[in-house]
Amino acid sequence: LVNEILTYAEQLYGLNESEKEIARYRIQGFLEIGGNMLISALILYQMHMIREGIIFFLIFIPVRMFAGGYHMKSYIGCLSFSVMTLIGVLNISKMIYFNPLALYAGTVFLVLVIWKLSPVIHPNRPVSQKKYQEISQKRNVALFAVLLIYMIHFALNQNVLCNIVFLSILLITFMVVIGKIKYRACQMKST
């Protein structure tokens, strides 16, 4: 599909080689993100959990973006894992009762683990020290927002949403720890 769209764009705009590479990257990114969003929206609609899904994504996307962690090798692997975890978090959040105060303590603990171990930078996408500092600051804001979101839902006695915040942070912690282990092994091999 990317090649077909690129061929059409090339005929329309007469792209040179460097413009084609940029266009290919943008088209692929748009299709991947658009596909994820469409599939996620369909899942949330089918499960009648749109509000809960929005909370999941408000937590997951910014923290994961700035904390980093493990990345699948293929888009299909990433998409499959994303779908499974979205459905899993939503189902677990409504099926199991967790003590909200214990969950808050767990959420604070996991936020501290993420703060200590991240950002995890993928070895194929190195960043400068300045950029690393910027990412760390944005991660800190995202983690503070997580605790704030949890406190709001706790105060409103919304147990399912508290569960979603906790499970989202648990998932991100898992991804950060696995990424830290995997990419440390990669960095050791390359030195």
XYZ file of N, CA and C in Angstrom:
573
model
N 0.823 -1.193 0.000
C 0.000 0.000 0.000
C 0.867 1.257 0.000
N 1.924 1.234 0.788
C 2.838 2.377 0.830
C 3.415 2.631 -0.556
N 3.839 1.558 -1.238
C 4.416 1.709 -2.580
C 3.404 2.247 -3.578
N 2.162 1.789 -3.485
C 1.137 2.287 -4.397
C 0.866 3.770 -4.173
N 0.753 4.179 -2.929
C 0.534 5.594 -2.616
C 1.745 6.418 -3.053
N 2.937 5.893 -2.822
C 4.164 6.591 -3.206
C 4.256 6.742 -4.725
N 3.892 5.711 -5.447
C 3.894 5.778 -6.915
C 2.933 6.856 -7.394
N 1.755 6.900 -6.806
C 0.770 7.917 -7.162
C 1.296 9.317 -6.838
N 1.904 9.494 -5.660
C 2.466 10.791 -5.267
C 3.613 11.189 -6.184
N 4.416 10.215 -6.587
C 5.536 10.486 -7.485
C 5.033 10.967 -8.841
N 3.986 10.335 -9.358
C 3.398 10.766 -10.631
C 2.794 12.156 -10.504
N 2.181 12.420 -9.384
C 1.504 13.692 -9.169
C 2.480 14.843 -8.960
N 3.544 14.593 -8.181
C 4.441 15.676 -7.773
C 5.865 15.557 -8.323
N 6.205 14.468 -8.987
C 7.547 14.303 -9.529
C 8.630 14.361 -8.466
N 8.569 13.462 -7.495
C 9.489 13.467 -6.353
C 10.871 12.955 -6.737
N 11.910 13.584 -6.172
C 13.259 13.041 -6.354
C 13.491 11.952 -5.302
N 14.687 11.328 -5.310
C 14.949 10.182 -4.425
C 14.839 10.544 -2.938
N 15.404 11.669 -2.536
C 15.344 12.012 -1.112
C 13.915 12.372 -0.702
N 13.168 13.018 -1.573
C 11.766 13.329 -1.282
C 10.931 12.052 -1.199
N 11.270 11.067 -2.045
C 10.546 9.782 -1.998
C 10.770 9.073 -0.669
N 12.002 9.111 -0.151
C 12.288 8.459 1.133
C 11.531 9.133 2.277
N 11.503 10.446 2.254
C 10.758 11.179 3.282
C 9.276 10.870 3.163
N 8.755 10.874 1.939
C 7.336 10.581 1.709
C 7.013 9.147 2.139
N 7.897 8.202 1.830
C 7.686 6.801 2.215
C 7.568 6.680 3.736
N 8.479 7.331 4.450
C 8.477 7.301 5.911
C 7.179 7.890 6.455
N 6.770 9.026 5.920
C 5.551 9.680 6.402
C 4.301 8.869 6.080
N 4.232 8.319 4.890
C 3.069 7.507 4.501
C 2.973 6.283 5.391
N 4.100 5.601 5.587
C 4.110 4.405 6.426
C 3.708 4.747 7.857
N 4.242 5.830 8.393
C 3.880 6.253 9.746
C 2.404 6.575 9.859
N 1.869 7.286 8.870
C 0.451 7.631 8.874
C -0.420 6.373 8.839
N -0.066 5.418 7.978
C -0.858 4.190 7.876
C -0.770 3.362 9.160
N 0.411 3.288 9.758
C 0.560 2.512 10.988
C -0.219 3.144 12.134
N -0.034 4.439 12.338
C -0.746 5.117 13.428
C -2.244 5.131 13.159
N -2.619 5.417 11.914
C -4.038 5.413 11.554
C -4.670 4.042 11.745
N -3.940 2.991 11.367
C -4.444 1.633 11.564
C -4.622 1.303 13.038
N -3.630 1.673 13.844
C -3.732 1.452 15.290
C -4.931 2.180 15.875
N -5.103 3.436 15.481
C -6.210 4.233 16.022
C -7.559 3.653 15.610
N -7.678 3.245 14.364
C -8.943 2.684 13.885
C -9.270 1.378 14.610
N -8.308 0.496 14.701
C -8.534 -0.779 15.386
C -8.858 -0.544 16.857
N -8.133 0.359 17.509
C -8.392 0.671 18.921
C -9.795 1.233 19.104
N -10.197 2.147 18.229
C -11.532 2.745 18.324
C -12.613 1.682 18.157
N -12.405 0.761 17.236
C -13.381 -0.323 17.040
C -13.462 -1.220 18.271
N -12.324 -1.525 18.875
C -12.303 -2.351 20.089
C -13.046 -1.642 21.214
N -12.732 -0.368 21.426
C -13.375 0.385 22.500
C -14.880 0.480 22.279
N -15.286 0.685 21.055
C -16.713 0.766 20.737
C -17.390 -0.589 20.990
N -16.761 -1.648 20.530
C -17.336 -2.994 20.677
C -17.430 -3.398 22.150
N -16.460 -2.981 22.954
C -16.455 -3.340 24.368
C -17.282 -2.369 25.218
N -17.799 -1.318 24.593
C -18.556 -0.272 25.307
C -17.712 0.338 26.419
N -16.432 0.602 26.098
C -15.497 1.139 27.094
C -14.706 2.306 26.506
N -15.377 3.215 25.844
C -14.692 4.335 25.206
C -14.021 5.231 26.247
N -14.738 5.592 27.303
C -14.152 6.450 28.347
C -12.940 5.770 28.976
N -13.066 4.501 29.276
C -11.959 3.757 29.876
C -10.762 3.690 28.914
N -11.050 3.511 27.634
C -9.986 3.475 26.628
C -9.262 4.800 26.507
N -10.022 5.880 26.610
C -9.402 7.210 26.553
C -8.444 7.388 27.729
N -8.859 6.953 28.921
C -7.973 7.033 30.092
C -6.719 6.185 29.858
N -6.902 4.982 29.331
C -5.755 4.116 29.031
C -4.776 4.840 28.116
N -5.271 5.415 27.028
C -4.382 6.075 26.076
C -3.790 7.369 26.620
N -4.535 8.084 27.482
C -3.987 9.289 28.109
C -2.803 8.954 29.013
N -2.840 7.777 29.586
C -1.731 7.308 30.429
C -0.638 6.699 29.554
N -1.025 5.756 28.738
C -0.060 4.920 28.022
C 0.777 5.692 27.004
N 0.144 6.478 26.162
C 0.873 7.103 25.048
C 1.970 8.051 25.530
N 1.661 9.058 26.374
C 2.759 9.965 26.738
C 3.848 9.312 27.593
N 3.458 8.458 28.524
C 4.490 7.842 29.369
C 5.353 6.917 28.523
N 4.745 6.114 27.690
C 5.512 5.189 26.843
C 6.406 5.947 25.858
N 5.876 7.059 25.323
C 6.641 7.850 24.363
C 7.917 8.401 24.996
N 7.833 8.846 26.246
C 8.990 9.477 26.874
C 9.782 8.536 27.767
N 9.210 7.407 28.174
C 9.953 6.437 28.982
C 10.693 5.446 28.098
N 10.188 5.232 26.886
C 10.818 4.272 25.985
C 10.523 2.854 26.435
N 11.416 1.956 26.080
C 11.240 0.560 26.459
C 11.394 -0.347 25.264
N 10.931 -1.564 25.425
C 11.069 -2.575 24.387
C 10.172 -2.261 23.191
N 10.707 -2.500 21.989
C 9.943 -2.345 20.753
C 9.971 -3.662 19.983
N 8.831 -4.033 19.441
C 8.754 -5.229 18.610
C 9.554 -5.010 17.321
N 9.938 -6.101 16.692
C 10.731 -5.996 15.466
C 9.877 -5.683 14.241
N 8.578 -5.971 14.314
C 7.722 -5.726 13.150
C 6.459 -4.984 13.561
N 5.876 -4.317 12.599
C 4.634 -3.593 12.843
C 3.518 -4.562 13.237
N 3.445 -5.704 12.586
C 2.388 -6.682 12.889
C 2.546 -7.203 14.314
N 3.763 -7.461 14.740
C 4.006 -7.895 16.119
C 3.582 -6.828 17.108
N 3.923 -5.577 16.814
C 3.556 -4.456 17.684
C 2.043 -4.295 17.729
N 1.406 -4.345 16.574
C -0.046 -4.199 16.503
C -0.739 -5.321 17.273
N -0.286 -6.554 17.092
C -0.883 -7.692 17.791
C -0.741 -7.545 19.300
N 0.460 -7.188 19.735
C 0.699 -6.999 21.166
C -0.155 -5.860 21.714
N -0.266 -4.778 20.955
C -1.070 -3.624 21.382
C -2.535 -4.001 21.544
N -3.064 -4.744 20.592
C -4.472 -5.162 20.657
C -4.700 -6.066 21.860
N -3.787 -7.027 22.058
C -3.937 -7.943 23.192
C -3.861 -7.207 24.527
N -2.929 -6.267 24.641
C -2.804 -5.562 25.916
C -3.974 -4.615 26.151
N -4.468 -3.958 25.109
C -5.628 -3.081 25.267
C -6.829 -3.878 25.767
N -7.118 -4.980 25.105
C -8.249 -5.820 25.515
C -8.018 -6.376 26.917
N -6.785 -6.811 27.204
C -6.473 -7.358 28.521
C -6.648 -6.337 29.633
N -6.107 -5.146 29.448
C -6.223 -4.104 30.481
C -7.688 -3.753 30.707
N -8.453 -3.588 29.635
C -9.865 -3.223 29.785
C -10.661 -4.328 30.484
N -10.423 -5.572 30.097
C -11.162 -6.682 30.724
C -10.782 -6.866 32.193
N -9.500 -6.851 32.482
C -9.061 -7.027 33.869
C -9.588 -5.895 34.743
N -9.577 -4.670 34.202
C -9.985 -3.504 35.006
C -11.429 -3.578 35.462
N -12.275 -4.243 34.695
C -13.686 -4.312 35.096
C -14.053 -5.626 35.787
N -13.168 -6.614 35.734
C -13.490 -7.918 36.316
C -12.946 -8.099 37.728
N -11.888 -7.387 38.060
C -11.207 -7.633 39.323
C -11.272 -6.373 40.179
N -11.562 -6.566 41.459
C -11.554 -5.438 42.394
C -10.202 -5.380 43.078
N -9.581 -4.226 43.013
C -8.342 -3.983 43.737
C -8.629 -2.925 44.795
N -8.010 -3.020 45.944
C -8.134 -1.981 46.953
C -7.521 -0.692 46.399
N -8.297 0.383 46.306
C -7.795 1.622 45.696
C -6.558 2.212 46.368
N -6.460 2.124 47.695
C -5.274 2.650 48.370
C -4.039 1.800 48.069
N -4.228 0.484 48.051
C -3.115 -0.398 47.691
C -2.696 -0.158 46.241
N -3.673 0.063 45.378
C -3.373 0.365 43.976
C -2.596 1.665 43.856
N -2.982 2.656 44.648
C -2.267 3.928 44.593
C -0.815 3.736 45.021
N -0.613 2.988 46.102
C 0.758 2.701 46.546
C 1.525 1.964 45.447
N 0.861 0.999 44.808
C 1.484 0.280 43.695
C 1.788 1.185 42.522
N 0.870 2.097 42.225
C 1.079 3.033 41.126
C 2.265 3.944 41.417
N 2.344 4.459 42.641
C 3.477 5.317 43.025
C 4.781 4.537 42.902
N 4.795 3.294 43.390
C 5.997 2.460 43.296
C 6.410 2.262 41.837
N 5.440 1.910 40.968
C 5.759 1.673 39.558
C 6.211 2.957 38.859
N 5.602 4.077 39.210
C 6.040 5.360 38.652
C 7.506 5.610 39.030
N 7.869 5.297 40.266
C 9.260 5.472 40.695
C 10.207 4.531 39.941
N 9.745 3.310 39.673
C 10.563 2.367 38.895
C 10.779 2.913 37.481
N 9.706 3.380 36.860
C 9.823 3.946 35.509
C 10.752 5.158 35.533
N 10.578 6.017 36.520
C 11.409 7.217 36.631
C 12.889 6.842 36.761
N 13.174 5.813 37.553
C 14.560 5.407 37.795
C 15.192 4.740 36.560
N 14.431 3.915 35.847
C 14.995 3.127 34.750
C 14.928 3.804 33.379
N 14.118 4.812 33.246
C 13.910 5.393 31.921
C 14.523 6.784 31.839
N 14.639 7.331 30.660
C 14.182 6.788 29.384
C 15.122 5.707 28.849
N 14.500 4.702 28.268
C 15.233 3.623 27.616
C 15.297 3.982 26.137
N 16.486 4.194 25.651
C 16.691 4.619 24.273
C 17.029 3.400 23.416
N 16.325 3.259 22.311
C 16.569 2.153 21.374
C 17.950 2.338 20.748
N 18.750 1.279 20.676
C 20.115 1.418 20.162
C 20.180 1.891 18.701
N 19.135 1.654 17.927
C 19.136 2.098 16.536
C 18.733 3.566 16.391
N 18.310 4.192 17.494
C 17.902 5.598 17.454
C 18.583 6.374 18.586
N 19.908 6.511 18.527
C 20.601 7.223 19.609
C 20.202 8.700 19.646
N 20.305 9.299 20.829
C 19.981 10.712 21.002
C 21.138 11.409 21.714
N 21.210 12.720 21.526
C 22.244 13.515 22.195
C 21.916 13.634 23.682
N 22.894 14.070 24.456
C 22.681 14.263 25.889
C 21.604 15.308 26.134
N 21.602 16.370 25.322
C 20.591 17.426 25.460
C 19.194 16.869 25.190
N 19.061 16.081 24.139
C 17.758 15.491 23.803
C 17.326 14.508 24.896
N 18.274 13.761 25.440
C 17.986 12.830 26.531
C 17.412 13.584 27.729
N 17.986 14.738 28.040
C 17.488 15.557 29.148
C 16.078 16.058 28.868
N 15.818 16.475 27.624
C 14.478 16.948 27.246
C 13.451 15.826 27.386
N 13.811 14.637 26.914
C 12.914 13.481 27.013
C 12.653 13.167 28.486
N 13.689 13.220 29.312
C 13.538 12.936 30.742
C 12.580 13.919 31.403
N 12.691 15.190 31.055
C 11.794 16.198 31.634
C 10.347 15.942 31.212
N 10.130 15.600 29.959
C 8.771 15.312 29.478
C 8.223 14.049 30.138
N 9.093 13.064 30.346
C 8.690 11.851 31.059
C 8.241 12.189 32.470
N 8.975 13.075 33.143
C 8.616 13.474 34.503
C 7.243 14.125 34.549
N 6.943 14.988 33.588
C 5.623 15.624 33.518
C 4.542 14.568 33.308
N 4.800 13.621 32.400
C 3.824 12.559 32.128
C 3.589 11.698 33.365
N 4.637 11.381 34.097
C 4.485 10.561 35.306
C 3.728 11.317 36.398
N 3.993 12.612 36.525
C 3.238 13.414 37.483
C 1.756 13.432 37.100
N 1.471 13.543 35.815
C 0.083 13.547 35.335
C -0.609 12.224 35.662
N 0.128 11.119 35.591
C -0.437 9.810 35.939
C -0.920 9.813 37.385
N -0.079 10.300 38.279
C -0.460 10.330 39.695
C -1.649 11.260 39.926
N -1.686 12.352 39.216
C -2.807 13.280 39.322
C -4.101 12.642 38.807
N -4.016 11.973 37.675
C -5.197 11.299 37.113
C -5.701 10.232 38.078
N -4.769 9.482 38.667
C -5.185 8.464 39.627
C -5.912 9.100 40.813
N -5.336 10.184 41.351
C -5.953 10.834 42.521
C -7.348 11.353 42.199
N -7.542 11.888 41.008
C -8.866 12.378 40.612
C -9.872 11.228 40.593
N -9.498 10.125 39.975
C -10.424 8.982 39.900
C -10.629 8.327 41.260
N -9.590 8.349 42.089
C -9.737 7.836 43.450
C -10.729 8.696 44.226
N -10.583 10.017 44.120
C -11.484 10.941 44.830
C -12.922 10.791 44.354
N -13.094 10.462 43.078
C -14.443 10.290 42.517
C -14.962 8.857 42.705
N -14.162 8.009 43.388
C -14.541 6.620 43.665
C -14.826 5.828 42.380
N -13.967 6.018 41.381
C -14.120 5.318 40.102
C -13.091 4.188 40.035
N -13.464 3.061 40.640
C -12.526 1.954 40.796
C -12.019 1.390 39.473
N -12.894 1.266 38.481
C -12.461 0.707 37.189
C -11.393 1.604 36.567
N -11.576 2.915 36.647
C -10.593 3.834 36.072
C -9.299 3.835 36.872
N -9.384 3.658 38.197
C -8.175 3.495 39.009
C -7.431 2.231 38.577
N -8.181 1.162 38.334
C -7.569 -0.083 37.861
C -6.847 0.142 36.529
N -7.468 0.900 35.634
C -6.869 1.144 34.318
C -5.563 1.926 34.459
N -5.551 2.931 35.321
C -4.319 3.702 35.533
C -3.221 2.765 36.033
N -3.530 1.965 37.051
C -2.538 1.043 37.601
C -2.054 0.035 36.557
N -2.995 -0.602 35.851
C -2.617 -1.622 34.869
C -1.821 -1.020 33.714
N -2.142 0.204 33.328
C -1.383 0.875 32.265
C 0.055 1.103 32.697
N 0.230 1.577 33.919
C 1.577 1.822 34.445
C 2.326 0.502 34.644
N 1.620 -0.541 35.061
C 2.242 -1.866 35.187
C 2.753 -2.345 33.829
N 1.955 -2.182 32.792
C 2.344 -2.576 31.441
C 3.573 -1.790 30.976
N 3.568 -0.487 31.203
C 4.709 0.343 30.796
C 5.961 -0.055 31.570
N 5.812 -0.338 32.858
C 6.958 -0.772 33.670
C 7.557 -2.043 33.079
N 6.699 -2.980 32.723
C 7.147 -4.233 32.097
C 7.933 -3.929 30.821
N 7.406 -3.044 29.974
C 8.065 -2.706 28.706
C 9.409 -2.004 28.943
N 9.468 -1.154 29.959
C 10.714 -0.452 30.285
C 11.757 -1.447 30.791
N 11.368 -2.339 31.693
C 12.319 -3.318 32.247
C 12.837 -4.239 31.145
N 11.933 -4.760 30.307
C 12.357 -5.643 29.206
C 13.269 -4.884 28.240
N 12.898 -3.636 27.920
C 13.725 -2.821 27.033
C 15.100 -2.566 27.621
N 15.139 -2.274 28.896
C 16.417 -2.011 29.567
C 17.317 -3.246 29.487
N 16.746 -4.415 29.733
C 17.515 -5.666 29.671
C 17.972 -5.928 28.235
N 17.061 -5.860 27.293
C 17.375 -6.180 25.899
C 18.393 -5.213 25.312
N 18.175 -3.919 25.504
C 19.056 -2.942 24.873
C 20.397 -2.832 25.581
N 20.455 -3.180 26.842
C 21.750 -3.232 27.533
C 22.574 -4.353 26.919
N 21.934 -5.480 26.632
C 22.626 -6.601 25.997
C 23.132 -6.194 24.609
N 22.316 -5.430 23.867
C 22.731 -4.948 22.536
C 23.922 -4.011 22.651
N 23.888 -3.112 23.634
C 24.972 -2.148 23.791
C 26.264 -2.847 24.205
N 26.154 -3.924 25.012
C 27.347 -4.653 25.422
C 27.982 -5.359 24.231
N 27.159 -5.896 23.322
C 27.683 -6.583 22.148
C 28.394 -5.627 21.203
N 27.895 -4.386 21.111
C 28.466 -3.448 20.150
C 29.742 -2.791 20.661
N 30.048 -2.897 21.954
C 31.262 -2.255 22.470
C 32.445 -3.185 22.473
